[in-house]
PDB file of C-alpha atoms in Angstrom:
ATOM      1  CA  UNK A   1       0.000   0.000   0.000  1.00 37.00           C
ATOM      2  CA  UNK A   2       1.415   3.371  -1.022  1.00 49.00           C
ATOM      3  CA  UNK A   3       1.944   6.107   1.550  1.00 53.00           C
ATOM      4  CA  UNK A   4       0.152   9.429   0.867  1.00 53.00           C
ATOM      5  CA  UNK A   5       3.463  10.945  -0.291  1.00 66.00           C
ATOM      6  CA  UNK A   6       4.156   8.134  -2.720  1.00 65.00           C
ATOM      7  CA  UNK A   7       0.563   8.453  -3.940  1.00 70.00           C
ATOM      8  CA  UNK A   8       1.403  12.044  -4.820  1.00 70.00           C
ATOM      9  CA  UNK A   9       4.341  10.905  -6.940  1.00 70.00           C
ATOM     10  CA  UNK A  10       2.180   8.173  -8.457  1.00 65.00           C
ATOM     11  CA  UNK A  11      -0.423  10.811  -9.310  1.00 69.00           C
ATOM     12  CA  UNK A  12       2.234  12.907 -11.039  1.00 69.00           C
ATOM     13  CA  UNK A  13       3.237   9.885 -13.096  1.00 56.00           C
ATOM     14  CA  UNK A  14      -0.401   9.176 -13.998  1.00 62.00           C
ATOM     15  CA  UNK A  15      -0.617  12.714 -15.394  1.00 65.00           C
ATOM     16  CA  UNK A  16       2.213  11.799 -17.733  1.00 60.00           C
ATOM     17  CA  UNK A  17       4.999  13.322 -15.683  1.00 64.00           C
ATOM     18  CA  UNK A  18       7.968  10.977 -15.497  1.00 69.00           C
ATOM     19  CA  UNK A  19      10.454  11.417 -12.672  1.00 70.00           C
ATOM     20  CA  UNK A  20      12.985  12.658 -15.229  1.00 71.00           C
ATOM     21  CA  UNK A  21      10.457  15.324 -16.256  1.00 77.00           C
ATOM     22  CA  UNK A  22      10.113  16.538 -12.667  1.00 82.00           C
ATOM     23  CA  UNK A  23      13.847  16.702 -12.029  1.00 88.00           C
ATOM     24  CA  UNK A  24      17.041  14.655 -11.846  1.00 91.00           C
ATOM     25  CA  UNK A  25      17.130  11.170 -10.313  1.00 91.00           C
ATOM     26  CA  UNK A  26      20.388  10.191  -8.589  1.00 94.00           C
ATOM     27  CA  UNK A  27      21.579   7.019  -6.883  1.00 96.00           C
ATOM     28  CA  UNK A  28      23.526   7.107  -3.617  1.00 97.00           C
ATOM     29  CA  UNK A  29      25.502   4.445  -1.810  1.00 96.00           C
ATOM     30  CA  UNK A  30      25.249   3.876   1.939  1.00 92.00           C
ATOM     31  CA  UNK A  31      27.110   6.618   3.788  1.00 92.00           C
ATOM     32  CA  UNK A  32      27.201   9.073   0.880  1.00 96.00           C
ATOM     33  CA  UNK A  33      26.318  12.700   1.573  1.00 95.00           C
ATOM     34  CA  UNK A  34      23.207  13.883  -0.259  1.00 95.00           C
ATOM     35  CA  UNK A  35      22.973  17.426   1.143  1.00 93.00           C
ATOM     36  CA  UNK A  36      25.879  19.171   2.893  1.00 92.00           C
ATOM     37  CA  UNK A  37      25.714  21.725   5.695  1.00 91.00           C
ATOM     38  CA  UNK A  38      26.334  25.232   4.424  1.00 90.00           C
ATOM     39  CA  UNK A  39      25.648  24.308   0.790  1.00 91.00           C
ATOM     40  CA  UNK A  40      23.406  26.405  -1.428  1.00 91.00           C
ATOM     41  CA  UNK A  41      20.171  24.555  -2.136  1.00 91.00           C
ATOM     42  CA  UNK A  42      19.053  24.729  -5.770  1.00 92.00           C
ATOM     43  CA  UNK A  43      16.923  21.563  -5.868  1.00 92.00           C
ATOM     44  CA  UNK A  44      14.429  19.958  -3.491  1.00 91.00           C
ATOM     45  CA  UNK A  45      15.333  16.312  -2.685  1.00 92.00           C
ATOM     46  CA  UNK A  46      12.555  13.720  -2.502  1.00 91.00           C
ATOM     47  CA  UNK A  47      13.467  10.180  -1.456  1.00 91.00           C
ATOM     48  CA  UNK A  48      12.065   7.571  -3.861  1.00 88.00           C
ATOM     49  CA  UNK A  49      13.936   4.501  -2.566  1.00 90.00           C
ATOM     50  CA  UNK A  50      15.869   3.680   0.608  1.00 92.00           C
ATOM     51  CA  UNK A  51      16.230   5.849   3.722  1.00 92.00           C
ATOM     52  CA  UNK A  52      18.205   8.951   4.657  1.00 94.00           C
ATOM     53  CA  UNK A  53      19.277  10.369   8.024  1.00 92.00           C
ATOM     54  CA  UNK A  54      19.282  14.112   8.588  1.00 92.00           C
ATOM     55  CA  UNK A  55      21.920  15.454  10.983  1.00 88.00           C
ATOM     56  CA  UNK A  56      23.056  18.770  12.405  1.00 87.00           C
ATOM     57  CA  UNK A  57      26.377  19.722  13.978  1.00 83.00           C
ATOM     58  CA  UNK A  58      27.394  22.385  16.483  1.00 74.00           C
ATOM     59  CA  UNK A  59      30.416  24.697  16.556  1.00 72.00           C
ATOM     60  CA  UNK A  60      32.592  21.874  17.891  1.00 68.00           C
ATOM     61  CA  UNK A  61      31.523  19.602  14.975  1.00 67.00           C
ATOM     62  CA  UNK A  62      29.599  17.317  17.328  1.00 77.00           C
ATOM     63  CA  UNK A  63      26.728  15.806  15.319  1.00 81.00           C
ATOM     64  CA  UNK A  64      23.270  14.536  16.198  1.00 84.00           C
ATOM     65  CA  UNK A  65      20.552  12.837  14.158  1.00 86.00           C
ATOM     66  CA  UNK A  66      17.391  14.946  13.900  1.00 87.00           C
ATOM     67  CA  UNK A  67      15.153  12.588  11.932  1.00 88.00           C
ATOM     68  CA  UNK A  68      14.997  10.018   9.128  1.00 90.00           C
ATOM     69  CA  UNK A  69      13.515  10.325   5.654  1.00 91.00           C
ATOM     70  CA  UNK A  70      11.806   7.437   3.898  1.00 89.00           C
ATOM     71  CA  UNK A  71      10.421   6.961   0.363  1.00 87.00           C
ATOM     72  CA  UNK A  72       8.035   9.732  -0.606  1.00 86.00           C
ATOM     73  CA  UNK A  73       9.450  12.193   1.928  1.00 89.00           C
ATOM     74  CA  UNK A  74      11.521  15.341   1.596  1.00 89.00           C
ATOM     75  CA  UNK A  75      13.594  17.424   3.985  1.00 87.00           C
ATOM     76  CA  UNK A  76      11.560  20.499   4.871  1.00 86.00           C
ATOM     77  CA  UNK A  77      14.683  22.341   6.026  1.00 86.00           C
ATOM     78  CA  UNK A  78      16.218  21.866   2.567  1.00 87.00           C
ATOM     79  CA  UNK A  79      12.931  22.939   0.998  1.00 86.00           C
ATOM     80  CA  UNK A  80      12.876  26.199   2.999  1.00 86.00           C
ATOM     81  CA  UNK A  81      16.554  26.877   2.263  1.00 88.00           C
ATOM     82  CA  UNK A  82      15.920  26.416  -1.453  1.00 87.00           C
ATOM     83  CA  UNK A  83      12.696  28.399  -1.488  1.00 84.00           C
ATOM     84  CA  UNK A  84      14.255  31.398   0.254  1.00 85.00           C
ATOM     85  CA  UNK A  85      17.681  31.096  -1.388  1.00 84.00           C
ATOM     86  CA  UNK A  86      19.432  30.222   1.863  1.00 85.00           C
ATOM     87  CA  UNK A  87      22.074  27.649   2.702  1.00 90.00           C
ATOM     88  CA  UNK A  88      21.487  24.219   4.184  1.00 90.00           C
ATOM     89  CA  UNK A  89      21.511  24.049   7.984  1.00 89.00           C
ATOM     90  CA  UNK A  90      21.590  20.244   7.949  1.00 89.00           C
ATOM     91  CA  UNK A  91      23.474  17.321   6.440  1.00 92.00           C
ATOM     92  CA  UNK A  92      21.593  14.454   4.791  1.00 94.00           C
ATOM     93  CA  UNK A  93      23.344  11.079   4.497  1.00 94.00           C
ATOM     94  CA  UNK A  94      22.200   7.859   2.834  1.00 95.00           C
ATOM     95  CA  UNK A  95      21.388   5.360   5.583  1.00 91.00           C
ATOM     96  CA  UNK A  96      21.321   2.620   2.924  1.00 91.00           C
ATOM     97  CA  UNK A  97      21.570   2.555  -0.876  1.00 94.00           C
ATOM     98  CA  UNK A  98      18.914   4.988  -2.004  1.00 93.00           C
ATOM     99  CA  UNK A  99      17.440   6.893  -4.917  1.00 93.00           C
ATOM    100  CA  UNK A 100      16.670  10.600  -4.706  1.00 93.00           C
ATOM    101  CA  UNK A 101      14.662  12.834  -7.027  1.00 91.00           C
ATOM    102  CA  UNK A 102      15.992  16.401  -7.128  1.00 93.00           C
ATOM    103  CA  UNK A 103      13.356  18.892  -8.294  1.00 91.00           C
ATOM    104  CA  UNK A 104      14.773  22.334  -9.217  1.00 92.00           C
ATOM    105  CA  UNK A 105      13.407  25.076  -6.969  1.00 91.00           C
ATOM    106  CA  UNK A 106      11.939  26.968  -9.943  1.00 91.00           C
ATOM    107  CA  UNK A 107      10.139  23.803 -11.078  1.00 89.00           C
ATOM    108  CA  UNK A 108       8.864  23.182  -7.547  1.00 88.00           C
ATOM    109  CA  UNK A 109       7.431  26.714  -7.396  1.00 89.00           C
ATOM    110  CA  UNK A 110       5.462  25.950 -10.565  1.00 88.00           C
ATOM    111  CA  UNK A 111       4.216  22.636  -9.168  1.00 85.00           C
ATOM    112  CA  UNK A 112       2.966  24.351  -6.002  1.00 85.00           C
ATOM    113  CA  UNK A 113       1.272  27.103  -7.997  1.00 87.00           C
ATOM    114  CA  UNK A 114      -0.400  24.825 -10.539  1.00 84.00           C
ATOM    115  CA  UNK A 115      -1.128  21.766  -8.375  1.00 81.00           C
ATOM    116  CA  UNK A 116      -2.386  22.478  -4.818  1.00 81.00           C
ATOM    117  CA  UNK A 117      -1.715  18.864  -3.791  1.00 82.00           C
ATOM    118  CA  UNK A 118       2.013  19.653  -3.813  1.00 85.00           C
ATOM    119  CA  UNK A 119       1.461  22.418  -1.259  1.00 83.00           C
ATOM    120  CA  UNK A 120      -0.581  19.979   0.838  1.00 84.00           C
ATOM    121  CA  UNK A 121       2.331  17.558   0.548  1.00 85.00           C
ATOM    122  CA  UNK A 122       4.756  20.155   1.960  1.00 86.00           C
ATOM    123  CA  UNK A 123       2.406  20.986   4.850  1.00 87.00           C
ATOM    124  CA  UNK A 124       2.011  17.300   5.629  1.00 86.00           C
ATOM    125  CA  UNK A 125       5.793  16.768   5.681  1.00 86.00           C
ATOM    126  CA  UNK A 126       6.325  19.977   7.659  1.00 86.00           C
ATOM    127  CA  UNK A 127       3.880  18.797  10.329  1.00 86.00           C
ATOM    128  CA  UNK A 128       5.577  15.409  10.602  1.00 86.00           C
ATOM    129  CA  UNK A 129       9.098  16.881  10.800  1.00 85.00           C
ATOM    130  CA  UNK A 130       7.972  19.460  13.390  1.00 85.00           C
ATOM    131  CA  UNK A 131       6.589  16.693  15.618  1.00 85.00           C
ATOM    132  CA  UNK A 132       9.812  14.706  15.257  1.00 83.00           C
ATOM    133  CA  UNK A 133      11.950  17.729  16.131  1.00 81.00           C
ATOM    134  CA  UNK A 134       9.792  18.338  19.211  1.00 83.00           C
ATOM    135  CA  UNK A 135      10.500  14.724  20.123  1.00 80.00           C
ATOM    136  CA  UNK A 136      14.246  15.352  19.815  1.00 78.00           C
ATOM    137  CA  UNK A 137      14.017  18.453  22.016  1.00 77.00           C
ATOM    138  CA  UNK A 138      11.950  16.523  24.565  1.00 77.00           C
ATOM    139  CA  UNK A 139      14.453  13.656  24.611  1.00 75.00           C
ATOM    140  CA  UNK A 140      17.493  15.924  25.001  1.00 73.00           C
ATOM    141  CA  UNK A 141      15.898  18.159  27.631  1.00 68.00           C
ATOM    142  CA  UNK A 142      13.877  15.721  29.732  1.00 67.00           C
ATOM    143  CA  UNK A 143      15.017  12.130  29.180  1.00 76.00           C
ATOM    144  CA  UNK A 144      17.984  10.226  30.537  1.00 84.00           C
ATOM    145  CA  UNK A 145      20.558   9.023  28.025  1.00 86.00           C
ATOM    146  CA  UNK A 146      19.501   5.380  28.469  1.00 86.00           C
ATOM    147  CA  UNK A 147      15.919   6.299  27.458  1.00 87.00           C
ATOM    148  CA  UNK A 148      17.209   8.298  24.488  1.00 86.00           C
ATOM    149  CA  UNK A 149      19.425   5.417  23.408  1.00 89.00           C
ATOM    150  CA  UNK A 150      16.629   2.849  23.513  1.00 89.00           C
ATOM    151  CA  UNK A 151      14.236   5.205  21.735  1.00 87.00           C
ATOM    152  CA  UNK A 152      16.861   5.860  19.067  1.00 86.00           C
ATOM    153  CA  UNK A 153      17.458   2.122  18.520  1.00 91.00           C
ATOM    154  CA  UNK A 154      13.720   1.534  18.199  1.00 90.00           C
ATOM    155  CA  UNK A 155      13.447   4.326  15.637  1.00 86.00           C
ATOM    156  CA  UNK A 156      16.310   2.913  13.572  1.00 85.00           C
ATOM    157  CA  UNK A 157      14.689  -0.531  13.679  1.00 88.00           C
ATOM    158  CA  UNK A 158      11.428   0.992  12.459  1.00 86.00           C
ATOM    159  CA  UNK A 159      13.169   2.786   9.592  1.00 82.00           C
ATOM    160  CA  UNK A 160      15.241  -0.233   8.524  1.00 82.00           C
ATOM    161  CA  UNK A 161      12.432  -2.765   9.002  1.00 84.00           C
ATOM    162  CA  UNK A 162      14.773  -5.030  10.978  1.00 89.00           C
ATOM    163  CA  UNK A 163      15.377  -5.558  14.695  1.00 91.00           C
ATOM    164  CA  UNK A 164      19.015  -6.366  13.945  1.00 92.00           C
ATOM    165  CA  UNK A 165      20.951  -3.111  13.597  1.00 91.00           C
ATOM    166  CA  UNK A 166      24.408  -3.057  12.035  1.00 88.00           C
ATOM    167  CA  UNK A 167      26.047  -0.169  13.860  1.00 89.00           C
ATOM    168  CA  UNK A 168      29.073   0.425  16.050  1.00 90.00           C
ATOM    169  CA  UNK A 169      29.138   2.022  19.489  1.00 92.00           C
ATOM    170  CA  UNK A 170      31.156   4.874  17.970  1.00 88.00           C
ATOM    171  CA  UNK A 171      28.492   5.532  15.330  1.00 86.00           C
ATOM    172  CA  UNK A 172      25.729   5.486  17.928  1.00 88.00           C
ATOM    173  CA  UNK A 173      27.634   7.933  20.098  1.00 86.00           C
ATOM    174  CA  UNK A 174      28.154  10.263  17.143  1.00 82.00           C
ATOM    175  CA  UNK A 175      24.491  10.184  16.145  1.00 82.00           C
ATOM    176  CA  UNK A 176      23.340  10.803  19.714  1.00 84.00           C
ATOM    177  CA  UNK A 177      25.915  13.506  20.362  1.00 79.00           C
ATOM    178  CA  UNK A 178      27.582  11.766  23.299  1.00 83.00           C
ATOM    179  CA  UNK A 179      30.730   9.769  24.166  1.00 84.00           C
ATOM    180  CA  UNK A 180      31.360   6.198  23.003  1.00 87.00           C
ATOM    181  CA  UNK A 181      32.109   5.111  26.590  1.00 90.00           C
ATOM    182  CA  UNK A 182      28.649   6.297  27.655  1.00 90.00           C
ATOM    183  CA  UNK A 183      26.959   4.353  24.854  1.00 90.00           C
ATOM    184  CA  UNK A 184      28.945   1.178  25.603  1.00 92.00           C
ATOM    185  CA  UNK A 185      28.044   1.345  29.297  1.00 91.00           C
ATOM    186  CA  UNK A 186      24.348   1.905  28.599  1.00 90.00           C
ATOM    187  CA  UNK A 187      24.199  -0.842  25.967  1.00 92.00           C
ATOM    188  CA  UNK A 188      25.686  -3.273  28.490  1.00 91.00           C
ATOM    189  CA  UNK A 189      22.993  -2.208  30.949  1.00 90.00           C
ATOM    190  CA  UNK A 190      20.270  -2.756  28.332  1.00 91.00           C
ATOM    191  CA  UNK A 191      21.703  -6.196  27.614  1.00 91.00           C
ATOM    192  CA  UNK A 192      21.602  -7.072  31.313  1.00 91.00           C
ATOM    193  CA  UNK A 193      17.964  -5.949  31.350  1.00 91.00           C
ATOM    194  CA  UNK A 194      17.378  -8.309  28.364  1.00 90.00           C
ATOM    195  CA  UNK A 195      16.278  -5.502  26.069  1.00 91.00           C
ATOM    196  CA  UNK A 196      19.067  -6.008  23.543  1.00 91.00           C
ATOM    197  CA  UNK A 197      21.634  -8.610  22.517  1.00 92.00           C
ATOM    198  CA  UNK A 198      25.047  -7.222  21.614  1.00 92.00           C
ATOM    199  CA  UNK A 199      27.198  -8.650  18.829  1.00 89.00           C
ATOM    200  CA  UNK A 200      30.216  -7.540  16.840  1.00 86.00           C
ATOM    201  CA  UNK A 201      29.168  -4.219  15.263  1.00 86.00           C
ATOM    202  CA  UNK A 202      25.517  -5.140  15.567  1.00 89.00           C
ATOM    203  CA  UNK A 203      22.672  -4.900  18.074  1.00 93.00           C
ATOM    204  CA  UNK A 204      19.518  -7.019  18.209  1.00 92.00           C
ATOM    205  CA  UNK A 205      16.462  -5.508  19.827  1.00 91.00           C
ATOM    206  CA  UNK A 206      14.428  -7.938  21.933  1.00 87.00           C
TER     207      UNK A 206
END
């Protein structure tokens, strides 16, 4: 069953608009950067296959994952930067091999003007991203690191569709904006509580 966002793309195709007509389709390998922090945004990225993590760094280059993008979704922060001729405040990285449709900003303006469903699409994505960012603020401000870690693992499992996560303690620490020693200690605690099983560079959620 298609998600509402993928239905929008399907609708565009039914009207005779191929993806190549809407913009440029690019393939990315796992770990490749799709959007860089500080870059000028000339095209709006829409994920058509795979998943993407969106991160932000501070002045000390410490990074933290803000949210994930799945097929049919776009990064609202990139959309706003492109629409108002600003620079990207985030970095988007391929979580797995993925395909991304880049729609030029000028073309996107036309789509919004001529097809109201595209504006509804942006509002829908904006609402979802806003709720996720509120969740990040809530986790950082009010939750202990062990709660944040477990919540983060559950979110990654949801995005990947697997309860076995291939990730190192160092990567987890980077994405949570904390120290590797903290993550290792908390993962050991979660294992003792029989919430996870730890393996070499992988974690299985129970």
